Coordinates of C-alpha atoms in Angstrom, one line a residue:
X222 CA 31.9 24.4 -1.5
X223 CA 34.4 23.5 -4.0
X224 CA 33.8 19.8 -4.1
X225 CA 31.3 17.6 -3.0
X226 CA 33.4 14.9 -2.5
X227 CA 33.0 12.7 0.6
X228 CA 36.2 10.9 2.3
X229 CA 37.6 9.1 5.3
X230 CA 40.2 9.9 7.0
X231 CA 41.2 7.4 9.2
X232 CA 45.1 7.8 10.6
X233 CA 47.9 6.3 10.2
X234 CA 46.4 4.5 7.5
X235 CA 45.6 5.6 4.1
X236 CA 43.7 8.8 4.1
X237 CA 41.4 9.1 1.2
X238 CA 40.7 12.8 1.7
X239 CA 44.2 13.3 1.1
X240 CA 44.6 11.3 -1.6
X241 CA 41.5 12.9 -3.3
X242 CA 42.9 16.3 -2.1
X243 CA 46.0 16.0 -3.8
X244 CA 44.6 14.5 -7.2
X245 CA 41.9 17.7 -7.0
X246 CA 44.7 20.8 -6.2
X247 CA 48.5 21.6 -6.2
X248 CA 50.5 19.6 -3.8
X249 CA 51.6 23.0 -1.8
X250 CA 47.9 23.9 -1.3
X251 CA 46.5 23.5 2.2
X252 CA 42.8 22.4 1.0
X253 CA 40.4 22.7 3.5
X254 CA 38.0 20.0 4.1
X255 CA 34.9 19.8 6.4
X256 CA 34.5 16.8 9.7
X257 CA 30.7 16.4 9.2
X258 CA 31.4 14.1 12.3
X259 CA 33.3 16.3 14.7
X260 CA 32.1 19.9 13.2
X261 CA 35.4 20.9 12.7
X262 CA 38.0 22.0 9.9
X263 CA 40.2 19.5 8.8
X264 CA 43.6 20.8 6.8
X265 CA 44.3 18.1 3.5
X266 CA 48.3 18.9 3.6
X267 CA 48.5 19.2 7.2
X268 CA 46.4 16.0 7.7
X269 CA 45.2 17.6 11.1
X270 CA 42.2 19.9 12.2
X271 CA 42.6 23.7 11.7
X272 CA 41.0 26.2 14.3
X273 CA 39.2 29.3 12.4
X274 CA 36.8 31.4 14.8
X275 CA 33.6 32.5 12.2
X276 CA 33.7 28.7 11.4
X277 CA 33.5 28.1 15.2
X278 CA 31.6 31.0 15.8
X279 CA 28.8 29.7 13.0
X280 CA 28.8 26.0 14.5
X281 CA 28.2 27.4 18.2
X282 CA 25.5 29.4 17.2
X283 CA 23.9 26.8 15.3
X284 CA 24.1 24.6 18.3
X285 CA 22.3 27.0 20.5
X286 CA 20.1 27.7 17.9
X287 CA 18.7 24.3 17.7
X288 CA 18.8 23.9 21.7
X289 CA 16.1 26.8 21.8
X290 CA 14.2 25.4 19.4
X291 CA 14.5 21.9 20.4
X292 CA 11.0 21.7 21.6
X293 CA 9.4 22.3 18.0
X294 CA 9.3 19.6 16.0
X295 CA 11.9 18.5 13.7
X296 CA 11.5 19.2 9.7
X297 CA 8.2 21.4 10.9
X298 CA 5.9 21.8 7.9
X299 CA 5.0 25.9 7.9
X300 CA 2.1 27.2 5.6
X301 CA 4.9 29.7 4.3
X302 CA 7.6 28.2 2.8
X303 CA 10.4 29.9 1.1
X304 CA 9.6 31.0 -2.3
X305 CA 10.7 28.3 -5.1
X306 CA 13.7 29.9 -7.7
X307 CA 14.6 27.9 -10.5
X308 CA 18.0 26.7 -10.9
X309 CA 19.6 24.9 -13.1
X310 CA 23.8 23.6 -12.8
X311 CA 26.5 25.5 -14.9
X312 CA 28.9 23.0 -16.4
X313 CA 31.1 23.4 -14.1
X314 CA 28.5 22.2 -11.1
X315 CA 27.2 19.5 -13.6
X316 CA 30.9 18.4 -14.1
X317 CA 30.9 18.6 -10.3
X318 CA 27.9 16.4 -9.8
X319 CA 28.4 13.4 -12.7
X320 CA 31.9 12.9 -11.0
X321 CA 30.9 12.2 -7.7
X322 CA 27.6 11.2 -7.6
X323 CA 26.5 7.7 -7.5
X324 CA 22.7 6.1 -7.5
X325 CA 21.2 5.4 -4.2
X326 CA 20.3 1.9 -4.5
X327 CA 24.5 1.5 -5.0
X328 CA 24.3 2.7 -1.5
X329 CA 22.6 0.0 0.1
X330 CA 23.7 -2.2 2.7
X331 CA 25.1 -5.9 2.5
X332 CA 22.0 -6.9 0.1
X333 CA 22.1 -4.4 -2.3
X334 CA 21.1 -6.4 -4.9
X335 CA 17.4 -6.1 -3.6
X336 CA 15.4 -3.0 -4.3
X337 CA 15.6 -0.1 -1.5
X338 CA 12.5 -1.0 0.6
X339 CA 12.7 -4.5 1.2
X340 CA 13.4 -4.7 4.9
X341 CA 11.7 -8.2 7.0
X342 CA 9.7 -7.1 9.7
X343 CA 10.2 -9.1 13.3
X344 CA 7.1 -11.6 14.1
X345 CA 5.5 -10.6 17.7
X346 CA 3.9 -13.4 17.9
X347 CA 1.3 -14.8 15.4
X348 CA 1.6 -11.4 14.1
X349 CA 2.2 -12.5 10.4
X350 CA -0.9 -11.0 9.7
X351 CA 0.2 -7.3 10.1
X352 CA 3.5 -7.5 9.1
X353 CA 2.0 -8.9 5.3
X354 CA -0.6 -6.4 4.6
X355 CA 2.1 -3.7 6.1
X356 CA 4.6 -5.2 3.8
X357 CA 2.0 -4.9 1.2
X358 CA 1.2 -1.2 2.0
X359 CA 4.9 0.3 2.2
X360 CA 5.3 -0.9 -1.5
X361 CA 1.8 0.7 -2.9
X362 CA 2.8 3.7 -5.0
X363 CA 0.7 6.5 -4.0
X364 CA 1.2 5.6 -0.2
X365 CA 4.5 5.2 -0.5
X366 CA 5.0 8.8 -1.9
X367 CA 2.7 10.1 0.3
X368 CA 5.0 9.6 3.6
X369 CA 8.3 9.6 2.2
X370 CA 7.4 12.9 0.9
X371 CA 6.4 14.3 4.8
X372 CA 2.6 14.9 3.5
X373 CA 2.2 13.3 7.1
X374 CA 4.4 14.7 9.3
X375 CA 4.2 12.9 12.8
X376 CA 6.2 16.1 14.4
X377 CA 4.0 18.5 13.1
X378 CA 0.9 16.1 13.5
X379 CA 1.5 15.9 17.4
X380 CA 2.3 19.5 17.8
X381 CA -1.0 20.6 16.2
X382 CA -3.5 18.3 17.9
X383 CA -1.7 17.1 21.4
X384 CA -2.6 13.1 20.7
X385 CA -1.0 10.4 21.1
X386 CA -2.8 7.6 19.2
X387 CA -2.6 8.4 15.4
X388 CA -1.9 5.3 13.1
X389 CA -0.8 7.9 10.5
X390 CA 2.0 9.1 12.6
X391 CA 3.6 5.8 13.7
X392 CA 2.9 4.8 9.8
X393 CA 5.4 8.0 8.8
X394 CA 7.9 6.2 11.5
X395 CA 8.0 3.2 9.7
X396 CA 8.1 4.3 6.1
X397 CA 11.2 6.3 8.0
X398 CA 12.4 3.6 9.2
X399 CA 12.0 0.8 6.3
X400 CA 13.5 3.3 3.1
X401 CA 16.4 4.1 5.1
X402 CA 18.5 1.4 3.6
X403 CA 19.0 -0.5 6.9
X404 CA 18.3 -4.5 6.1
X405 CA 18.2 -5.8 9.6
X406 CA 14.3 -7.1 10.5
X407 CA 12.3 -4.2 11.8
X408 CA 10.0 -4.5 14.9
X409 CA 6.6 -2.7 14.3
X410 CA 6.0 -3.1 18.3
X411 CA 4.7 1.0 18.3
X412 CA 2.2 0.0 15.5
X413 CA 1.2 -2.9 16.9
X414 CA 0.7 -1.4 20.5
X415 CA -1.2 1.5 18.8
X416 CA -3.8 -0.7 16.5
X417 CA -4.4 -2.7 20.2
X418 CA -5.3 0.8 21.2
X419 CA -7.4 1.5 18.6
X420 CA -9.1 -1.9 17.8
X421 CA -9.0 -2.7 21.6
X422 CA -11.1 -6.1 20.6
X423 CA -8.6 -7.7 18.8
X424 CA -5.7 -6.7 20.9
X425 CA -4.2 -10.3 21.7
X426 CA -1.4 -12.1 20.4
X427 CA -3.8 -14.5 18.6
X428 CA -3.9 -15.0 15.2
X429 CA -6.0 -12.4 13.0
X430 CA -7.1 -12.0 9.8
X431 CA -5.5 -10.2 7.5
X432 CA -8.1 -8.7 5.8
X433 CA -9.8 -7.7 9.0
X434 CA -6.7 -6.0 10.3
X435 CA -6.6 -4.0 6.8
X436 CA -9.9 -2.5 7.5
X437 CA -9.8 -1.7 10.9
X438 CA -6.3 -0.3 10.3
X439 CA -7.3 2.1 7.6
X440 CA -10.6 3.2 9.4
X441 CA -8.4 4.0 12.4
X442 CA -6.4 6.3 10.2
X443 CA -10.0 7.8 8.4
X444 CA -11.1 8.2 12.3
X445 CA -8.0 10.5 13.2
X446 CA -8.9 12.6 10.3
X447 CA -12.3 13.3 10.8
X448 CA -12.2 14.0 14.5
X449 CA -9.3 16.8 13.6
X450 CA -11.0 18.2 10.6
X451 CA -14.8 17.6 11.9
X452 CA -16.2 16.1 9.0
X453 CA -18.9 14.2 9.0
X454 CA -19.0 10.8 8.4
X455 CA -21.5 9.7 6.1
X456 CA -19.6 12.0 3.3
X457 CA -17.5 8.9 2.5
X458 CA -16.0 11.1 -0.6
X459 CA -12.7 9.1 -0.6
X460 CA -11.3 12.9 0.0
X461 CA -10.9 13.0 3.5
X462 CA -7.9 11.0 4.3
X463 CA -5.1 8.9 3.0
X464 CA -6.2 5.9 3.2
X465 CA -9.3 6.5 1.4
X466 CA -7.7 8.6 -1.4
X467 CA -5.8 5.4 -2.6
X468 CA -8.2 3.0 -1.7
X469 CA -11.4 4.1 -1.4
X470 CA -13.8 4.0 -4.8
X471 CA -17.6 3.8 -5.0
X472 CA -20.1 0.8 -5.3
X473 CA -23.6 1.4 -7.8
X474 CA -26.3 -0.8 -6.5
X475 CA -28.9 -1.4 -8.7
X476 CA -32.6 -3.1 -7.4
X477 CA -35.3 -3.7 -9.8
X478 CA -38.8 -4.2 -9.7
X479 CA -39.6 -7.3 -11.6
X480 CA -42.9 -6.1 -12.2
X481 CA -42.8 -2.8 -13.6
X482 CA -39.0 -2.6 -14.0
X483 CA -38.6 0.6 -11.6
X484 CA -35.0 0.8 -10.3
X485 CA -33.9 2.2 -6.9
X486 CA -30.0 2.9 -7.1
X487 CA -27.6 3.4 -3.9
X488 CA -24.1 4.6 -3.8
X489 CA -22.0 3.3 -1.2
X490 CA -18.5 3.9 -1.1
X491 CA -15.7 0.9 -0.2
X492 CA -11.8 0.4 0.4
X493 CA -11.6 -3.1 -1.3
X494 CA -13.8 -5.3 -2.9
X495 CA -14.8 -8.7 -0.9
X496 CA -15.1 -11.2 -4.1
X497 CA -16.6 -14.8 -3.6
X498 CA -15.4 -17.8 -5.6
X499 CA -16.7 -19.0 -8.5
X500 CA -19.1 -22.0 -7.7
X501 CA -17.0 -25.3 -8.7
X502 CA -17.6 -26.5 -11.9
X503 CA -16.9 -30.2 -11.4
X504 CA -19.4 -31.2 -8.6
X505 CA -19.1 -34.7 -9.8
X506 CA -15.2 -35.1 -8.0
X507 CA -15.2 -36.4 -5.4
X508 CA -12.0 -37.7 -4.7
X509 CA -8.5 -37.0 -5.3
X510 CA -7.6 -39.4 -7.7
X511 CA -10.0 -37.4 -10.6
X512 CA -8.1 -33.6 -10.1
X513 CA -5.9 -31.8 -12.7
X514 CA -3.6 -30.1 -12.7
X515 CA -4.2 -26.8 -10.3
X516 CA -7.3 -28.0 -9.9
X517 CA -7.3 -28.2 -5.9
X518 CA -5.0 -27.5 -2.5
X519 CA -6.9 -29.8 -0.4
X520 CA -3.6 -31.2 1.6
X521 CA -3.6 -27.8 3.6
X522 CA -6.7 -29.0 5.4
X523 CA -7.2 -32.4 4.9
X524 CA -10.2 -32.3 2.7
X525 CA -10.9 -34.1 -0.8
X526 CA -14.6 -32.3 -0.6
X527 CA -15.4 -30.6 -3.9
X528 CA -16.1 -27.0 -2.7
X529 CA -12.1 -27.0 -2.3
X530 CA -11.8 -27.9 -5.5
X531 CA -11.5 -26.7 -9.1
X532 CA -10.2 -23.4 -11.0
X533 CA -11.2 -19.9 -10.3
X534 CA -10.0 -16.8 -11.8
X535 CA -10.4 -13.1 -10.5
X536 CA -12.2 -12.1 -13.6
X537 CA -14.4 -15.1 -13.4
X538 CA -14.9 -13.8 -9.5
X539 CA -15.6 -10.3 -10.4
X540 CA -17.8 -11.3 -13.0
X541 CA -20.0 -12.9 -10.8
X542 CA -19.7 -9.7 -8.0
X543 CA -21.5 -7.6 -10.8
X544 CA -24.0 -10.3 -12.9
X545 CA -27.4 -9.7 -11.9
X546 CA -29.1 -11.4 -8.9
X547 CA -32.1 -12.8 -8.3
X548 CA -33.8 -11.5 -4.9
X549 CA -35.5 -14.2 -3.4
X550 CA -39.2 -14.3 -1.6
X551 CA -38.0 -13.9 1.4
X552 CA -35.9 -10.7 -0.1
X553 CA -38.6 -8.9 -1.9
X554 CA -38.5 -4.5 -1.8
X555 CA -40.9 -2.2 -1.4
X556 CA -41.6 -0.6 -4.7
X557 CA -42.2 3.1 -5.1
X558 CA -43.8 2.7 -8.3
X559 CA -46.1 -0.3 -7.5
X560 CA -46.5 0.5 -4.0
X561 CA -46.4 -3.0 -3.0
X562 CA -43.4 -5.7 -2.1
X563 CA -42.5 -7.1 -5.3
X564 CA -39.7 -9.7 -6.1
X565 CA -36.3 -8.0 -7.6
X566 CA -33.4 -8.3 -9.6
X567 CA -30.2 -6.9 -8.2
X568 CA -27.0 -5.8 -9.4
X569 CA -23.5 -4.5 -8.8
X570 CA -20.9 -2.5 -10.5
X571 CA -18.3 0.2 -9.9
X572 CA -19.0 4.0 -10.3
X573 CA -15.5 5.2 -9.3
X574 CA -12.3 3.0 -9.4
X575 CA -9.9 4.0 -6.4
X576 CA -6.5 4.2 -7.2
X577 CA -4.9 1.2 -5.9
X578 CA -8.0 -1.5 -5.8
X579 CA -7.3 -4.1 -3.1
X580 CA -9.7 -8.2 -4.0
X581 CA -10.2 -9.7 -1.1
X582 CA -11.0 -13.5 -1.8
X583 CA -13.3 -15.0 1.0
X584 CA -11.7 -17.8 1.7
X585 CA -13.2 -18.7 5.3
X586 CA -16.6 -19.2 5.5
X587 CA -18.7 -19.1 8.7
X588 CA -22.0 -21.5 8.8
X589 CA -24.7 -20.5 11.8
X590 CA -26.5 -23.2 10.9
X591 CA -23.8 -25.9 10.7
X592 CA -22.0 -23.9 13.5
X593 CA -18.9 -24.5 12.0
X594 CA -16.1 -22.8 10.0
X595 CA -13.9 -23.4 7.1
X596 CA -11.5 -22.4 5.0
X597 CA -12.1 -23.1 1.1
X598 CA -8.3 -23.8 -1.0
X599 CA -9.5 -23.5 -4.4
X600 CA -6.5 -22.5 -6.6
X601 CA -7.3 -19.0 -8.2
X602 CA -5.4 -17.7 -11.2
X603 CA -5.2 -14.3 -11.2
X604 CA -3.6 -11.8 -14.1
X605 CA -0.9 -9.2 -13.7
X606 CA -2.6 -6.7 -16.0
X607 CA -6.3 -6.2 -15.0
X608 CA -8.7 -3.7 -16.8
X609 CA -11.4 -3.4 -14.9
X610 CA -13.4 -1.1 -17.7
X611 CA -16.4 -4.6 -17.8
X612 CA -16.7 -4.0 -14.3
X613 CA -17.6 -0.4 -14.4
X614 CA -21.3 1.3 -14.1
X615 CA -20.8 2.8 -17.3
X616 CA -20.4 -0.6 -18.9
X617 CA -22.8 -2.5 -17.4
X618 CA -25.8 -0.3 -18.0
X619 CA -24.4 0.7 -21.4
X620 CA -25.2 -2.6 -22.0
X621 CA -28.4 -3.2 -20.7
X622 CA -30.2 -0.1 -21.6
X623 CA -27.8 1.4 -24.6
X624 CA -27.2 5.2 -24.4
X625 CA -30.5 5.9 -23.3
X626 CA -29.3 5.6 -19.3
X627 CA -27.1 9.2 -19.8
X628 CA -30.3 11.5 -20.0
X629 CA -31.5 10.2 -15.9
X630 CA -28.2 8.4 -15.0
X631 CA -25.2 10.9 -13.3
X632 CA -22.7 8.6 -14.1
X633 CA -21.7 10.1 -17.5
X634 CA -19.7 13.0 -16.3
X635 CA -18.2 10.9 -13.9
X636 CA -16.6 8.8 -16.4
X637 CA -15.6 10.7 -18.6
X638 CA -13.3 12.6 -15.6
X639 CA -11.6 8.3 -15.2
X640 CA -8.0 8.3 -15.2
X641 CA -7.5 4.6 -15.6
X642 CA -9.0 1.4 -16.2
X643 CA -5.9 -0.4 -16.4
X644 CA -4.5 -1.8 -13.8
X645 CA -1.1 -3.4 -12.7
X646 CA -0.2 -6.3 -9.9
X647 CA 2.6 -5.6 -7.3
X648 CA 1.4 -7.5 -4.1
X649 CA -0.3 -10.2 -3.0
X650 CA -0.7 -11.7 0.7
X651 CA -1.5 -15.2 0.8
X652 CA -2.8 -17.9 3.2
X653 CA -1.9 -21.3 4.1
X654 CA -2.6 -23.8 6.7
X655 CA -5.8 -24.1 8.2
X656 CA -8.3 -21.8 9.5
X657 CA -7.2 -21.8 13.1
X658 CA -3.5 -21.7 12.2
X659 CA -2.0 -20.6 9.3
X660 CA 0.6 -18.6 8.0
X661 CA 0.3 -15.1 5.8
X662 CA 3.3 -14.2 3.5
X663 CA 3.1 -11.4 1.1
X664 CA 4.7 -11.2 -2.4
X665 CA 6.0 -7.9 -3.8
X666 CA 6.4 -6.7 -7.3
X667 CA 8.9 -4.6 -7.6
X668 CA 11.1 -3.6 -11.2
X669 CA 9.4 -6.9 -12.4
X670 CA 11.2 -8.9 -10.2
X671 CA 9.0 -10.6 -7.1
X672 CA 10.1 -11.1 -3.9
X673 CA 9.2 -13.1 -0.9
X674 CA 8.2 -11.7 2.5
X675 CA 7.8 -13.9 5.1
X676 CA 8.4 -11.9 8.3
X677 CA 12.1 -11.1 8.8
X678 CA 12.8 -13.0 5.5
X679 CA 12.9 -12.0 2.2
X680 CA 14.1 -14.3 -0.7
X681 CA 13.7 -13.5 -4.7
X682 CA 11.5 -15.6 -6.8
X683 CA 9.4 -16.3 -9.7
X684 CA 6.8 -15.8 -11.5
X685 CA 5.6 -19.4 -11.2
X686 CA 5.6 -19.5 -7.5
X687 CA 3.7 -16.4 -7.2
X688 CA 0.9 -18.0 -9.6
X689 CA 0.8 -21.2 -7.3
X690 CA 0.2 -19.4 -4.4
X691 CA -2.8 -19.3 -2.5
X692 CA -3.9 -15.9 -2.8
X693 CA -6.1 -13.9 -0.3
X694 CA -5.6 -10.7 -1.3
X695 CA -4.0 -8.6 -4.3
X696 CA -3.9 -5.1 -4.7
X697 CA -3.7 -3.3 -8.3
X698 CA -2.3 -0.1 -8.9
X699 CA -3.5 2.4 -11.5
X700 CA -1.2 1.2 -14.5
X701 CA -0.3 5.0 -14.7
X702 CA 1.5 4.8 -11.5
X703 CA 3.2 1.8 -11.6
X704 CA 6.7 1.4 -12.9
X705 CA 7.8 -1.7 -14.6
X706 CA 11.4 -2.3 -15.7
X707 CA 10.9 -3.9 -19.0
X708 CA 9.3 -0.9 -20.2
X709 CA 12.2 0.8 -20.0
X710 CA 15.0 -2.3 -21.0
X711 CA 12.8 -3.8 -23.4
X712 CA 12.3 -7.4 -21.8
X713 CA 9.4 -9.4 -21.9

């Protein structure tokens, strides 16, 4: 093609293809353009479509082509692919592109000041809780890529194995559907009916938990995978599937004998990590009138008690997930070495860091002995830069036992092969209301700028009301695959 120019033509009024015809060639040249719309030619000068029989000859043939092959999926993923050749433009095609190319996101719809991406999803019916950690999952990096780059293709996917519940697959339709610049609120209603499928417990139009809903969903996806590839479960190598090769890593557990100081250490592998709050700090508050500043949220449930009140921070949180613990009596192990049931000291840590870590705050805590339930509003600050290096295996028994832990301990090798310890904030779903009825919204992080989504509404805001927000879960990204615009302009 000459040009790659595209142009309305819309008669009697101004024609832009003409126009753009006559500023491109002589004005005695017939140029010839192509009707995407209509599949016909379409004469510049004449201002009129043009009959030429290989053109028409090359459309019907397509046609028919793709009538036969209408039953094969569409964009079918083959094992051969045509070979790759390198190419780079001439000048003349480089000309060609810098004068009529734009950038995509100048493409966008009425909004296009906000990112591409950002689309509301419809509520159908206390089903806030899906649409924010779904919200949260289109914008995680390697997920992201994943679909929009057919890895699953839900064409090919249905072809191969004949099934018609695969969360993967109606995951590709909405990635589809929410990149595609559209801003109206989609309805995840196929989603929704397929997780009811899968997770045929929780299929109501109740309110869920988010967190819950997470899990199952991902496990649905990890479930598809194994039956096709017959894998066995208990291989929990984070290799398997999607979902667990962005967010699965592995948990060390470490018991030991406080009588001889043998340790027994398990390996279990995880999708997020379920922190508890720190313990308040200021037992002695009792009622409103004494708090701070963020020191409590109590309004949401109507409680001035003091285990909704004061500061936590993740790193206080996670420090607390991997100090050592004290096994009680009523907890004590068998030891190998002594041979007897001795009392313990357990601890946590992290062998292998996922690639997008997902904290799940337990904010609703279930009493069998009260036989009640509750939901705990302590304010937790939480940083947009994590490094989660204190938090690793290595670390930790670094520390207690110096290098002498590498000659008996397999985690050396391991380590050494970490990408990243760094890690970077772009979402965060949060709660409010009570236990029994609340509300989930989910803030994105996207070029440094955060945005609000609150079902079919998204708004723009800052920093500060991220901060103040009540968060129930954030999810980290590998700081090497996260993108942040002041890097590249220089802003703080």
């Amino acid at each position: 093609m000459a040009c790659a120019a595209v142009s309305c033509h819309v008669p009697p009024h101004s024609s832009h293809v003409a126009i753009h015809a006559t500023k491109t060639s002589s004005a005695c040249s017939h140029e010839i353009a192509v009707d995407v719309d209509r599949a016909e030619l379409f004469c510049c000068a004449c201002r009129d479509q043009v009959y030429d029989r290989d053109f028409d000859a090359a459309v019907v043939l397509a046609h028919t082509t793709s009538i036969i092959q209408s039953s094969k999926p569409e964009n079918l993923r083959k094992r051969r692919r045509i070979d790759y050749r390198p190419w780079s433009p001439d000048l003349r095609e480089r000309s060609l592109m810098v004068n009529n190319a734009s950038p995509i996101d100048s493409m966008s719809s009425s909004n296009g000041d906000l990112p591409r991406g950002l689309r509301g999803l419809n509520n159908l019916g206390n089903t806030c809780f899906m649409n924010s950690v779904l919200q949260a999952l289109f914008h995680t990096p390697p997920l992201r890529n994943y679909f929009l780059s057919d890895r699953h293709n839900r064409y090919y996917c249905q072809s191969k194995n004949g099934v018609r519940l695969c969360l993967a697959c109606d995951l590709d339709t909405m990635f589809s559907a929410i990149f595609c610049g559209d801003r109206m609120p989609y309805s995840p209603a196929k989603f929704l009916y397929s997780w009811w499928r899968h997770a045929s417990n929780l299929a109501s139009y109740e309110q869920q938990d988010a967190h819950e809903f997470f899990i199952s969903m991902l496990d649905g996806i990890h479930e598809k995978v194994e039956k096709d590839q017959h894998k066995p479960r208990s291989q929990g190598n984070g290799d398997c599937c999607i979902a667990h090769r962005v967010f699965s890593g592995i948990l060390r557990s470490d018991v030991m004998c406080m009588a001889c100081g043998f340790t027994s250490t398990t390996f279990d592998p995880c999708v997020d990590f379920s922190l508890d709050l720190e313990p308040n700090q200021g037992s002695s508050m009792k009622t409103s009138s004494t708090k701070t500043n963020h020191s409590c949220n109590c309004e949401a449930d109507g409680m001035n008690s003091s285990q909704n009140c004061g500061i936590s921070t993740l790193m206080g949180c996670l420090d607390r997930f991997t100090r050592p613990e004290r096994l009680g009596s009523d907890q004590k192990f068998f030891c190998q070495q002594c041979q007897v049931r001795q009392e313990s000291l357990k601890q946590m840590s992290i062998r292998k860091l996922p690639l997008v870590s997902c904290f799940h705050i337990k904010r609703f805590e279930h009493s069998s002995v009260r036989k009640m339930s509750r939901k705990v509003d302590r304010y937790l600050q939480f940083p947009l830069s994590l490094d989660m290096a204190p938090y690793l295996s290595s670390s930790i028994l670094r520390s207690r036992f110096g290098n002498r832990f590498f000659p008996f301990d397999g985690d050396e090798s391991n380590t050494l092969n970490e990408p990243s310890s760094e890690f970077e904030l772009f979402a965060v779903v949060t709660h409010t209301g009570k236990l029994d009825a609340g509300h989930y919204v989910t803030y994105l992080r996207l070029s440094n700028k955060w945005y609000k989504c609150d079902d079919a509404w998204i708004t723009e805001v800052n920093e500060n009301t991220v901060r103040a927000a009540q968060g129930y879960m954030m999810f980290y990204v590998q700081k090497m695959l996260y993108y942040k615009a002041s890097e590249k302009q220089g802003t703080s």
